[in-house]
């Protein structure tokens, strides 16, 4: 009777593993929304816990069959063979569910990381847009132009590492068919805004550099002219002091 009960327990265990495999491993999941992906991750975590909890039952079956085999070798031998099959299938099921759970957790982590990088770069784009707007309607003063240029250049020195991460993470998820529509839309919007703002910022940078160069050249010319006027004033003053007749002066002094 004990052998019959153990045989029944082995059959029930095998049936449970077959159902678990069908439910958790043979479904074709399509993750088209973050909610679907998150639910799949949580479901697979529960599946892993459920399968691992059966380890106690498997151990009890193993011990009982060993005890029976020691007492009744003829009955125990057949059960031991069935037990080995169940143990092998159970270990395989555990490994596959662990693997799928790990994969889904990695995918979820990849999605969260993508969102974080997009958030960082969006904050940077907002800052870039603000600096570009600050370069409009500037007063015609050297200091104001120079400060605006330095402020814009400091934002443009932003490293490209985050954008590389966004591209790689997004492509990894899209290639796996995970959240591909949502990610494609997010990347399209982000890339369009990045291209537009970065081109506008570079154009403003070039315009400010040219304006700054022109103002510096003008300032230099005015400074040279001022120095010449001062020297001319000094000469004229000396002529007047010495009562030199105008027709005796050099032509430029006249």
PDB file of C-alpha atoms in Angstrom:
ATOM      1  CA  UNK A   1       0.000   0.000   0.000  1.00  0.00           C
ATOM      2  CA  UNK A   2       2.850   2.381   0.806  1.00  0.00           C
ATOM      3  CA  UNK A   3       4.403   1.684  -2.578  1.00  0.00           C
ATOM      4  CA  UNK A   4       1.081   2.456  -4.257  1.00  0.00           C
ATOM      5  CA  UNK A   5       0.784   5.750  -2.390  1.00  0.00           C
ATOM      6  CA  UNK A   6       4.351   6.747  -3.278  1.00  0.00           C
ATOM      7  CA  UNK A   7       3.738   5.858  -6.915  1.00  0.00           C
ATOM      8  CA  UNK A   8       0.642   8.032  -6.817  1.00  0.00           C
ATOM      9  CA  UNK A   9       2.644  10.888  -5.243  1.00  0.00           C
ATOM     10  CA  UNK A  10       5.269  10.612  -7.996  1.00  0.00           C
ATOM     11  CA  UNK A  11       2.569  10.733 -10.669  1.00  0.00           C
ATOM     12  CA  UNK A  12       0.967  13.799  -9.068  1.00  0.00           C
ATOM     13  CA  UNK A  13       4.344  15.514  -8.857  1.00  0.00           C
ATOM     14  CA  UNK A  14       5.033  14.816 -12.513  1.00  0.00           C
ATOM     15  CA  UNK A  15       1.575  16.077 -13.470  1.00  0.00           C
ATOM     16  CA  UNK A  16       2.128  19.279 -11.495  1.00  0.00           C
ATOM     17  CA  UNK A  17       5.479  19.857 -13.228  1.00  0.00           C
ATOM     18  CA  UNK A  18       3.869  19.356 -16.642  1.00  0.00           C
ATOM     19  CA  UNK A  19       1.200  21.937 -15.800  1.00  0.00           C
ATOM     20  CA  UNK A  20       3.799  24.370 -14.446  1.00  0.00           C
ATOM     21  CA  UNK A  21       5.838  24.021 -17.616  1.00  0.00           C
ATOM     22  CA  UNK A  22       2.793  24.701 -19.797  1.00  0.00           C
ATOM     23  CA  UNK A  23       1.717  27.675 -17.693  1.00  0.00           C
ATOM     24  CA  UNK A  24       5.043  29.393 -17.152  1.00  0.00           C
ATOM     25  CA  UNK A  25       7.347  28.312 -19.957  1.00  0.00           C
ATOM     26  CA  UNK A  26       5.291  27.502 -23.057  1.00  0.00           C
ATOM     27  CA  UNK A  27       3.182  30.658 -23.206  1.00  0.00           C
ATOM     28  CA  UNK A  28       3.978  33.132 -25.948  1.00  0.00           C
ATOM     29  CA  UNK A  29       4.116  36.453 -24.155  1.00  0.00           C
ATOM     30  CA  UNK A  30       3.911  39.762 -25.993  1.00  0.00           C
ATOM     31  CA  UNK A  31       5.023  42.704 -23.932  1.00  0.00           C
ATOM     32  CA  UNK A  32       3.446  45.709 -25.630  1.00  0.00           C
ATOM     33  CA  UNK A  33       3.061  47.861 -22.526  1.00  0.00           C
ATOM     34  CA  UNK A  34       5.134  48.416 -19.367  1.00  0.00           C
ATOM     35  CA  UNK A  35       2.217  47.062 -17.325  1.00  0.00           C
ATOM     36  CA  UNK A  36       2.264  43.771 -19.235  1.00  0.00           C
ATOM     37  CA  UNK A  37       6.008  43.446 -18.765  1.00  0.00           C
ATOM     38  CA  UNK A  38       5.841  44.263 -15.070  1.00  0.00           C
ATOM     39  CA  UNK A  39       3.016  41.756 -14.534  1.00  0.00           C
ATOM     40  CA  UNK A  40       5.019  39.077 -16.344  1.00  0.00           C
ATOM     41  CA  UNK A  41       8.020  39.741 -14.094  1.00  0.00           C
ATOM     42  CA  UNK A  42       5.904  39.442 -10.947  1.00  0.00           C
ATOM     43  CA  UNK A  43       4.210  36.279 -12.250  1.00  0.00           C
ATOM     44  CA  UNK A  44       7.558  34.660 -12.993  1.00  0.00           C
ATOM     45  CA  UNK A  45       8.838  35.553  -9.524  1.00  0.00           C
ATOM     46  CA  UNK A  46       5.823  33.829  -8.026  1.00  0.00           C
ATOM     47  CA  UNK A  47       6.404  30.833 -10.306  1.00  0.00           C
ATOM     48  CA  UNK A  48      10.006  30.565  -9.130  1.00  0.00           C
ATOM     49  CA  UNK A  49       8.929  30.656  -5.488  1.00  0.00           C
ATOM     50  CA  UNK A  50       6.187  28.111  -6.159  1.00  0.00           C
ATOM     51  CA  UNK A  51       8.569  25.673  -7.849  1.00  0.00           C
ATOM     52  CA  UNK A  52      11.271  26.038  -5.219  1.00  0.00           C
ATOM     53  CA  UNK A  53       8.754  25.419  -2.459  1.00  0.00           C
ATOM     54  CA  UNK A  54       8.125  21.980  -3.991  1.00  0.00           C
ATOM     55  CA  UNK A  55      11.714  21.084  -3.152  1.00  0.00           C
ATOM     56  CA  UNK A  56      10.600  19.979   0.340  1.00  0.00           C
ATOM     57  CA  UNK A  57       7.992  17.655  -1.130  1.00  0.00           C
ATOM     58  CA  UNK A  58      10.505  16.194  -3.555  1.00  0.00           C
ATOM     59  CA  UNK A  59      12.958  15.549  -0.715  1.00  0.00           C
ATOM     60  CA  UNK A  60      10.273  13.788   1.351  1.00  0.00           C
ATOM     61  CA  UNK A  61       9.393  11.573  -1.622  1.00  0.00           C
ATOM     62  CA  UNK A  62      13.052  10.749  -2.132  1.00  0.00           C
ATOM     63  CA  UNK A  63      13.570   9.814   1.534  1.00  0.00           C
ATOM     64  CA  UNK A  64      10.391   7.694   1.663  1.00  0.00           C
ATOM     65  CA  UNK A  65      11.339   5.786  -1.488  1.00  0.00           C
ATOM     66  CA  UNK A  66      14.827   5.140  -0.132  1.00  0.00           C
ATOM     67  CA  UNK A  67      13.363   3.798   3.095  1.00  0.00           C
ATOM     68  CA  UNK A  68      10.973   1.556   1.162  1.00  0.00           C
ATOM     69  CA  UNK A  69      13.764   0.307  -1.081  1.00  0.00           C
ATOM     70  CA  UNK A  70      15.770  -0.624   1.976  1.00  0.00           C
ATOM     71  CA  UNK A  71      12.843  -2.635   3.368  1.00  0.00           C
ATOM     72  CA  UNK A  72      11.322  -3.975   0.140  1.00  0.00           C
ATOM     73  CA  UNK A  73      13.977  -3.909  -2.602  1.00  0.00           C
ATOM     74  CA  UNK A  74      11.672  -5.264  -5.299  1.00  0.00           C
ATOM     75  CA  UNK A  75       9.097  -2.475  -4.885  1.00  0.00           C
ATOM     76  CA  UNK A  76      11.658   0.180  -4.168  1.00  0.00           C
ATOM     77  CA  UNK A  77      13.637  -0.443  -7.346  1.00  0.00           C
ATOM     78  CA  UNK A  78      10.779   0.451  -9.681  1.00  0.00           C
ATOM     79  CA  UNK A  79       9.948   3.533  -7.628  1.00  0.00           C
ATOM     80  CA  UNK A  80      13.595   4.591  -7.574  1.00  0.00           C
ATOM     81  CA  UNK A  81      13.629   4.560 -11.379  1.00  0.00           C
ATOM     82  CA  UNK A  82      10.493   6.713 -11.526  1.00  0.00           C
ATOM     83  CA  UNK A  83      11.953   8.963  -8.836  1.00  0.00           C
ATOM     84  CA  UNK A  84      15.094   9.598 -10.894  1.00  0.00           C
ATOM     85  CA  UNK A  85      12.941  10.727 -13.817  1.00  0.00           C
ATOM     86  CA  UNK A  86      10.929  13.043 -11.553  1.00  0.00           C
ATOM     87  CA  UNK A  87      14.102  14.442  -9.956  1.00  0.00           C
ATOM     88  CA  UNK A  88      15.636  15.104 -13.355  1.00  0.00           C
ATOM     89  CA  UNK A  89      12.483  16.804 -14.629  1.00  0.00           C
ATOM     90  CA  UNK A  90      12.147  18.839 -11.449  1.00  0.00           C
ATOM     91  CA  UNK A  91      15.732  20.100 -11.657  1.00  0.00           C
ATOM     92  CA  UNK A  92      15.241  20.991 -15.318  1.00  0.00           C
ATOM     93  CA  UNK A  93      12.023  22.853 -14.496  1.00  0.00           C
ATOM     94  CA  UNK A  94      13.755  24.790 -11.696  1.00  0.00           C
ATOM     95  CA  UNK A  95      16.623  25.792 -13.971  1.00  0.00           C
ATOM     96  CA  UNK A  96      14.350  26.897 -16.804  1.00  0.00           C
ATOM     97  CA  UNK A  97      12.094  28.951 -14.550  1.00  0.00           C
ATOM     98  CA  UNK A  98      15.100  30.542 -12.815  1.00  0.00           C
ATOM     99  CA  UNK A  99      16.501  31.396 -16.235  1.00  0.00           C
ATOM    100  CA  UNK A 100      13.278  32.929 -17.510  1.00  0.00           C
ATOM    101  CA  UNK A 101      12.776  34.866 -14.285  1.00  0.00           C
ATOM    102  CA  UNK A 102      16.311  36.241 -14.514  1.00  0.00           C
ATOM    103  CA  UNK A 103      15.791  37.180 -18.168  1.00  0.00           C
ATOM    104  CA  UNK A 104      12.541  39.039 -17.459  1.00  0.00           C
ATOM    105  CA  UNK A 105      14.110  40.862 -14.511  1.00  0.00           C
ATOM    106  CA  UNK A 106      16.995  41.924 -16.770  1.00  0.00           C
ATOM    107  CA  UNK A 107      14.534  43.144 -19.402  1.00  0.00           C
ATOM    108  CA  UNK A 108      12.598  45.144 -16.796  1.00  0.00           C
ATOM    109  CA  UNK A 109      15.843  46.601 -15.472  1.00  0.00           C
ATOM    110  CA  UNK A 110      16.803  47.543 -19.037  1.00  0.00           C
ATOM    111  CA  UNK A 111      13.468  49.360 -19.498  1.00  0.00           C
ATOM    112  CA  UNK A 112      13.826  51.278 -16.215  1.00  0.00           C
ATOM    113  CA  UNK A 113      17.405  52.212 -17.094  1.00  0.00           C
ATOM    114  CA  UNK A 114      16.262  53.491 -20.491  1.00  0.00           C
ATOM    115  CA  UNK A 115      13.648  55.706 -18.821  1.00  0.00           C
ATOM    116  CA  UNK A 116      16.276  57.085 -16.430  1.00  0.00           C
ATOM    117  CA  UNK A 117      18.662  57.989 -19.250  1.00  0.00           C
ATOM    118  CA  UNK A 118      15.824  59.575 -21.241  1.00  0.00           C
ATOM    119  CA  UNK A 119      14.895  61.629 -18.182  1.00  0.00           C
ATOM    120  CA  UNK A 120      18.502  62.808 -17.737  1.00  0.00           C
ATOM    121  CA  UNK A 121      18.862  63.787 -21.385  1.00  0.00           C
ATOM    122  CA  UNK A 122      15.469  65.499 -21.451  1.00  0.00           C
ATOM    123  CA  UNK A 123      16.569  67.618 -18.489  1.00  0.00           C
ATOM    124  CA  UNK A 124      19.737  68.503 -20.427  1.00  0.00           C
ATOM    125  CA  UNK A 125      17.706  69.400 -23.530  1.00  0.00           C
ATOM    126  CA  UNK A 126      15.519  71.674 -21.414  1.00  0.00           C
ATOM    127  CA  UNK A 127      18.650  73.403 -20.138  1.00  0.00           C
ATOM    128  CA  UNK A 128      20.026  73.714 -23.673  1.00  0.00           C
ATOM    129  CA  UNK A 129      16.765  75.219 -24.913  1.00  0.00           C
ATOM    130  CA  UNK A 130      16.823  77.714 -22.053  1.00  0.00           C
ATOM    131  CA  UNK A 131      20.402  78.779 -22.842  1.00  0.00           C
ATOM    132  CA  UNK A 132      19.579  79.200 -26.529  1.00  0.00           C
ATOM    133  CA  UNK A 133      16.612  81.430 -25.655  1.00  0.00           C
ATOM    134  CA  UNK A 134      18.898  83.514 -23.418  1.00  0.00           C
ATOM    135  CA  UNK A 135      21.063  84.366 -26.444  1.00  0.00           C
ATOM    136  CA  UNK A 136      18.170  86.216 -28.083  1.00  0.00           C
ATOM    137  CA  UNK A 137      17.787  90.000 -27.849  1.00  0.00           C
ATOM    138  CA  UNK A 138      21.145  90.503 -26.133  1.00  0.00           C
ATOM    139  CA  UNK A 139      22.405  94.056 -25.508  1.00  0.00           C
ATOM    140  CA  UNK A 140      25.183  95.172 -27.853  1.00  0.00           C
ATOM    141  CA  UNK A 141      27.825  94.844 -25.150  1.00  0.00           C
ATOM    142  CA  UNK A 142      30.997  92.795 -25.286  1.00  0.00           C
ATOM    143  CA  UNK A 143      30.563  91.350 -21.785  1.00  0.00           C
ATOM    144  CA  UNK A 144      26.945  90.347 -22.396  1.00  0.00           C
ATOM    145  CA  UNK A 145      27.777  88.574 -25.675  1.00  0.00           C
ATOM    146  CA  UNK A 146      30.799  86.852 -24.150  1.00  0.00           C
ATOM    147  CA  UNK A 147      28.858  85.639 -21.082  1.00  0.00           C
ATOM    148  CA  UNK A 148      26.046  84.293 -23.254  1.00  0.00           C
ATOM    149  CA  UNK A 149      28.533  82.452 -25.473  1.00  0.00           C
ATOM    150  CA  UNK A 150      30.374  80.883 -22.531  1.00  0.00           C
ATOM    151  CA  UNK A 151      27.076  79.830 -20.943  1.00  0.00           C
ATOM    152  CA  UNK A 152      25.918  78.176 -24.181  1.00  0.00           C
ATOM    153  CA  UNK A 153      29.261  76.445 -24.732  1.00  0.00           C
ATOM    154  CA  UNK A 154      29.253  75.034 -21.199  1.00  0.00           C
ATOM    155  CA  UNK A 155      25.947  73.260 -21.908  1.00  0.00           C
ATOM    156  CA  UNK A 156      27.098  72.049 -25.336  1.00  0.00           C
ATOM    157  CA  UNK A 157      30.074  70.312 -23.711  1.00  0.00           C
ATOM    158  CA  UNK A 158      27.607  67.711 -22.360  1.00  0.00           C
ATOM    159  CA  UNK A 159      29.069  64.212 -22.985  1.00  0.00           C
ATOM    160  CA  UNK A 160      27.422  61.837 -25.466  1.00  0.00           C
ATOM    161  CA  UNK A 161      27.587  58.776 -23.175  1.00  0.00           C
ATOM    162  CA  UNK A 162      23.938  59.005 -22.119  1.00  0.00           C
ATOM    163  CA  UNK A 163      22.721  59.158 -25.708  1.00  0.00           C
ATOM    164  CA  UNK A 164      24.816  56.096 -26.519  1.00  0.00           C
ATOM    165  CA  UNK A 165      23.171  54.235 -23.638  1.00  0.00           C
ATOM    166  CA  UNK A 166      19.713  55.308 -24.841  1.00  0.00           C
ATOM    167  CA  UNK A 167      20.421  54.046 -28.343  1.00  0.00           C
ATOM    168  CA  UNK A 168      21.839  50.696 -27.191  1.00  0.00           C
ATOM    169  CA  UNK A 169      19.181  49.998 -24.537  1.00  0.00           C
ATOM    170  CA  UNK A 170      16.361  50.957 -26.884  1.00  0.00           C
ATOM    171  CA  UNK A 171      17.723  48.820 -29.718  1.00  0.00           C
ATOM    172  CA  UNK A 172      18.178  45.824 -27.402  1.00  0.00           C
ATOM    173  CA  UNK A 173      14.543  45.957 -26.289  1.00  0.00           C
ATOM    174  CA  UNK A 174      13.209  46.605 -29.798  1.00  0.00           C
ATOM    175  CA  UNK A 175      15.215  43.701 -31.224  1.00  0.00           C
ATOM    176  CA  UNK A 176      13.599  41.462 -28.604  1.00  0.00           C
ATOM    177  CA  UNK A 177      10.128  42.663 -29.607  1.00  0.00           C
ATOM    178  CA  UNK A 178       9.613  44.139 -26.149  1.00  0.00           C
ATOM    179  CA  UNK A 179       7.735  47.442 -25.835  1.00  0.00           C
ATOM    180  CA  UNK A 180       8.934  48.110 -29.384  1.00  0.00           C
ATOM    181  CA  UNK A 181       6.118  50.489 -30.376  1.00  0.00           C
ATOM    182  CA  UNK A 182       6.385  52.572 -27.186  1.00  0.00           C
ATOM    183  CA  UNK A 183      10.190  52.704 -27.288  1.00  0.00           C
ATOM    184  CA  UNK A 184      10.296  53.561 -31.000  1.00  0.00           C
ATOM    185  CA  UNK A 185       7.931  56.471 -30.402  1.00  0.00           C
ATOM    186  CA  UNK A 186       9.901  57.738 -27.389  1.00  0.00           C
ATOM    187  CA  UNK A 187      13.209  57.535 -29.283  1.00  0.00           C
ATOM    188  CA  UNK A 188      11.737  59.253 -32.343  1.00  0.00           C
ATOM    189  CA  UNK A 189      10.465  62.187 -30.261  1.00  0.00           C
ATOM    190  CA  UNK A 190      13.713  62.446 -28.293  1.00  0.00           C
ATOM    191  CA  UNK A 191      16.000  62.232 -31.348  1.00  0.00           C
ATOM    192  CA  UNK A 192      13.947  64.804 -33.281  1.00  0.00           C
ATOM    193  CA  UNK A 193      14.115  67.292 -30.418  1.00  0.00           C
ATOM    194  CA  UNK A 194      17.813  66.610 -29.869  1.00  0.00           C
ATOM    195  CA  UNK A 195      18.657  67.205 -33.541  1.00  0.00           C
ATOM    196  CA  UNK A 196      16.588  70.387 -33.712  1.00  0.00           C
ATOM    197  CA  UNK A 197      17.974  71.931 -30.511  1.00  0.00           C
ATOM    198  CA  UNK A 198      21.585  70.917 -31.046  1.00  0.00           C
ATOM    199  CA  UNK A 199      21.616  72.378 -34.577  1.00  0.00           C
ATOM    200  CA  UNK A 200      19.971  75.574 -33.341  1.00  0.00           C
ATOM    201  CA  UNK A 201      22.450  75.833 -30.464  1.00  0.00           C
ATOM    202  CA  UNK A 202      25.472  75.357 -32.736  1.00  0.00           C
ATOM    203  CA  UNK A 203      24.118  77.967 -35.145  1.00  0.00           C
ATOM    204  CA  UNK A 204      23.679  80.436 -32.271  1.00  0.00           C
ATOM    205  CA  UNK A 205      27.170  79.612 -31.027  1.00  0.00           C
ATOM    206  CA  UNK A 206      28.684  80.415 -34.428  1.00  0.00           C
ATOM    207  CA  UNK A 207      26.655  83.630 -34.706  1.00  0.00           C
ATOM    208  CA  UNK A 208      27.765  84.759 -31.237  1.00  0.00           C
ATOM    209  CA  UNK A 209      31.406  83.981 -32.013  1.00  0.00           C
ATOM    210  CA  UNK A 210      31.209  86.054 -35.193  1.00  0.00           C
ATOM    211  CA  UNK A 211      29.431  88.890 -33.383  1.00  0.00           C
ATOM    212  CA  UNK A 212      32.027  88.783 -30.620  1.00  0.00           C
ATOM    213  CA  UNK A 213      34.879  88.851 -33.143  1.00  0.00           C
ATOM    214  CA  UNK A 214      33.355  91.827 -34.959  1.00  0.00           C
ATOM    215  CA  UNK A 215      32.864  93.733 -31.700  1.00  0.00           C
ATOM    216  CA  UNK A 216      36.447  93.035 -30.625  1.00  0.00           C
ATOM    217  CA  UNK A 217      37.795  94.247 -33.958  1.00  0.00           C
ATOM    218  CA  UNK A 218      35.646  97.384 -33.708  1.00  0.00           C
ATOM    219  CA  UNK A 219      36.814  97.991 -30.147  1.00  0.00           C
ATOM    220  CA  UNK A 220      40.419  97.599 -31.244  1.00  0.00           C
ATOM    221  CA  UNK A 221      39.941 100.061 -34.105  1.00  0.00           C
ATOM    222  CA  UNK A 222      38.296 102.559 -31.732  1.00  0.00           C
ATOM    223  CA  UNK A 223      41.134 102.122 -29.254  1.00  0.00           C
ATOM    224  CA  UNK A 224      43.747 102.787 -31.965  1.00  0.00           C
ATOM    225  CA  UNK A 225      41.768 105.812 -33.148  1.00  0.00           C
ATOM    226  CA  UNK A 226      41.484 107.091 -29.597  1.00  0.00           C
ATOM    227  CA  UNK A 227      45.225 106.739 -29.086  1.00  0.00           C
ATOM    228  CA  UNK A 228      45.881 108.600 -32.342  1.00  0.00           C
ATOM    229  CA  UNK A 229      43.504 111.373 -31.309  1.00  0.00           C
ATOM    230  CA  UNK A 230      45.221 111.720 -27.959  1.00  0.00           C
ATOM    231  CA  UNK A 231      48.601 111.957 -29.674  1.00  0.00           C
ATOM    232  CA  UNK A 232      47.234 114.496 -32.174  1.00  0.00           C
ATOM    233  CA  UNK A 233      45.727 116.535 -29.351  1.00  0.00           C
ATOM    234  CA  UNK A 234      49.082 116.526 -27.586  1.00  0.00           C
ATOM    235  CA  UNK A 235      50.840 117.733 -30.727  1.00  0.00           C
ATOM    236  CA  UNK A 236      48.267 120.452 -31.415  1.00  0.00           C
ATOM    237  CA  UNK A 237      48.479 121.616 -27.835  1.00  0.00           C
ATOM    238  CA  UNK A 238      52.249 121.869 -28.105  1.00  0.00           C
ATOM    239  CA  UNK A 239      51.911 123.813 -31.381  1.00  0.00           C
ATOM    240  CA  UNK A 240      49.513 126.244 -29.799  1.00  0.00           C
ATOM    241  CA  UNK A 241      51.728 126.635 -26.755  1.00  0.00           C
ATOM    242  CA  UNK A 242      54.710 127.384 -28.982  1.00  0.00           C
ATOM    243  CA  UNK A 243      52.583 129.762 -31.099  1.00  0.00           C
ATOM    244  CA  UNK A 244      53.448 127.879 -34.267  1.00  0.00           C
ATOM    245  CA  UNK A 245      51.737 129.283 -37.363  1.00  0.00           C
ATOM    246  CA  UNK A 246      49.140 126.891 -38.852  1.00  0.00           C
ATOM    247  CA  UNK A 247      50.853 126.941 -42.242  1.00  0.00           C
ATOM    248  CA  UNK A 248      54.047 125.718 -40.631  1.00  0.00           C
ATOM    249  CA  UNK A 249      52.341 122.565 -39.340  1.00  0.00           C
ATOM    250  CA  UNK A 250      52.267 119.198 -41.113  1.00  0.00           C
ATOM    251  CA  UNK A 251      49.318 118.777 -43.444  1.00  0.00           C
ATOM    252  CA  UNK A 252      47.436 116.368 -41.072  1.00  0.00           C
ATOM    253  CA  UNK A 253      47.707 118.855 -38.207  1.00  0.00           C
ATOM    254  CA  UNK A 254      46.282 121.639 -40.403  1.00  0.00           C
TER     255      UNK A 254
END
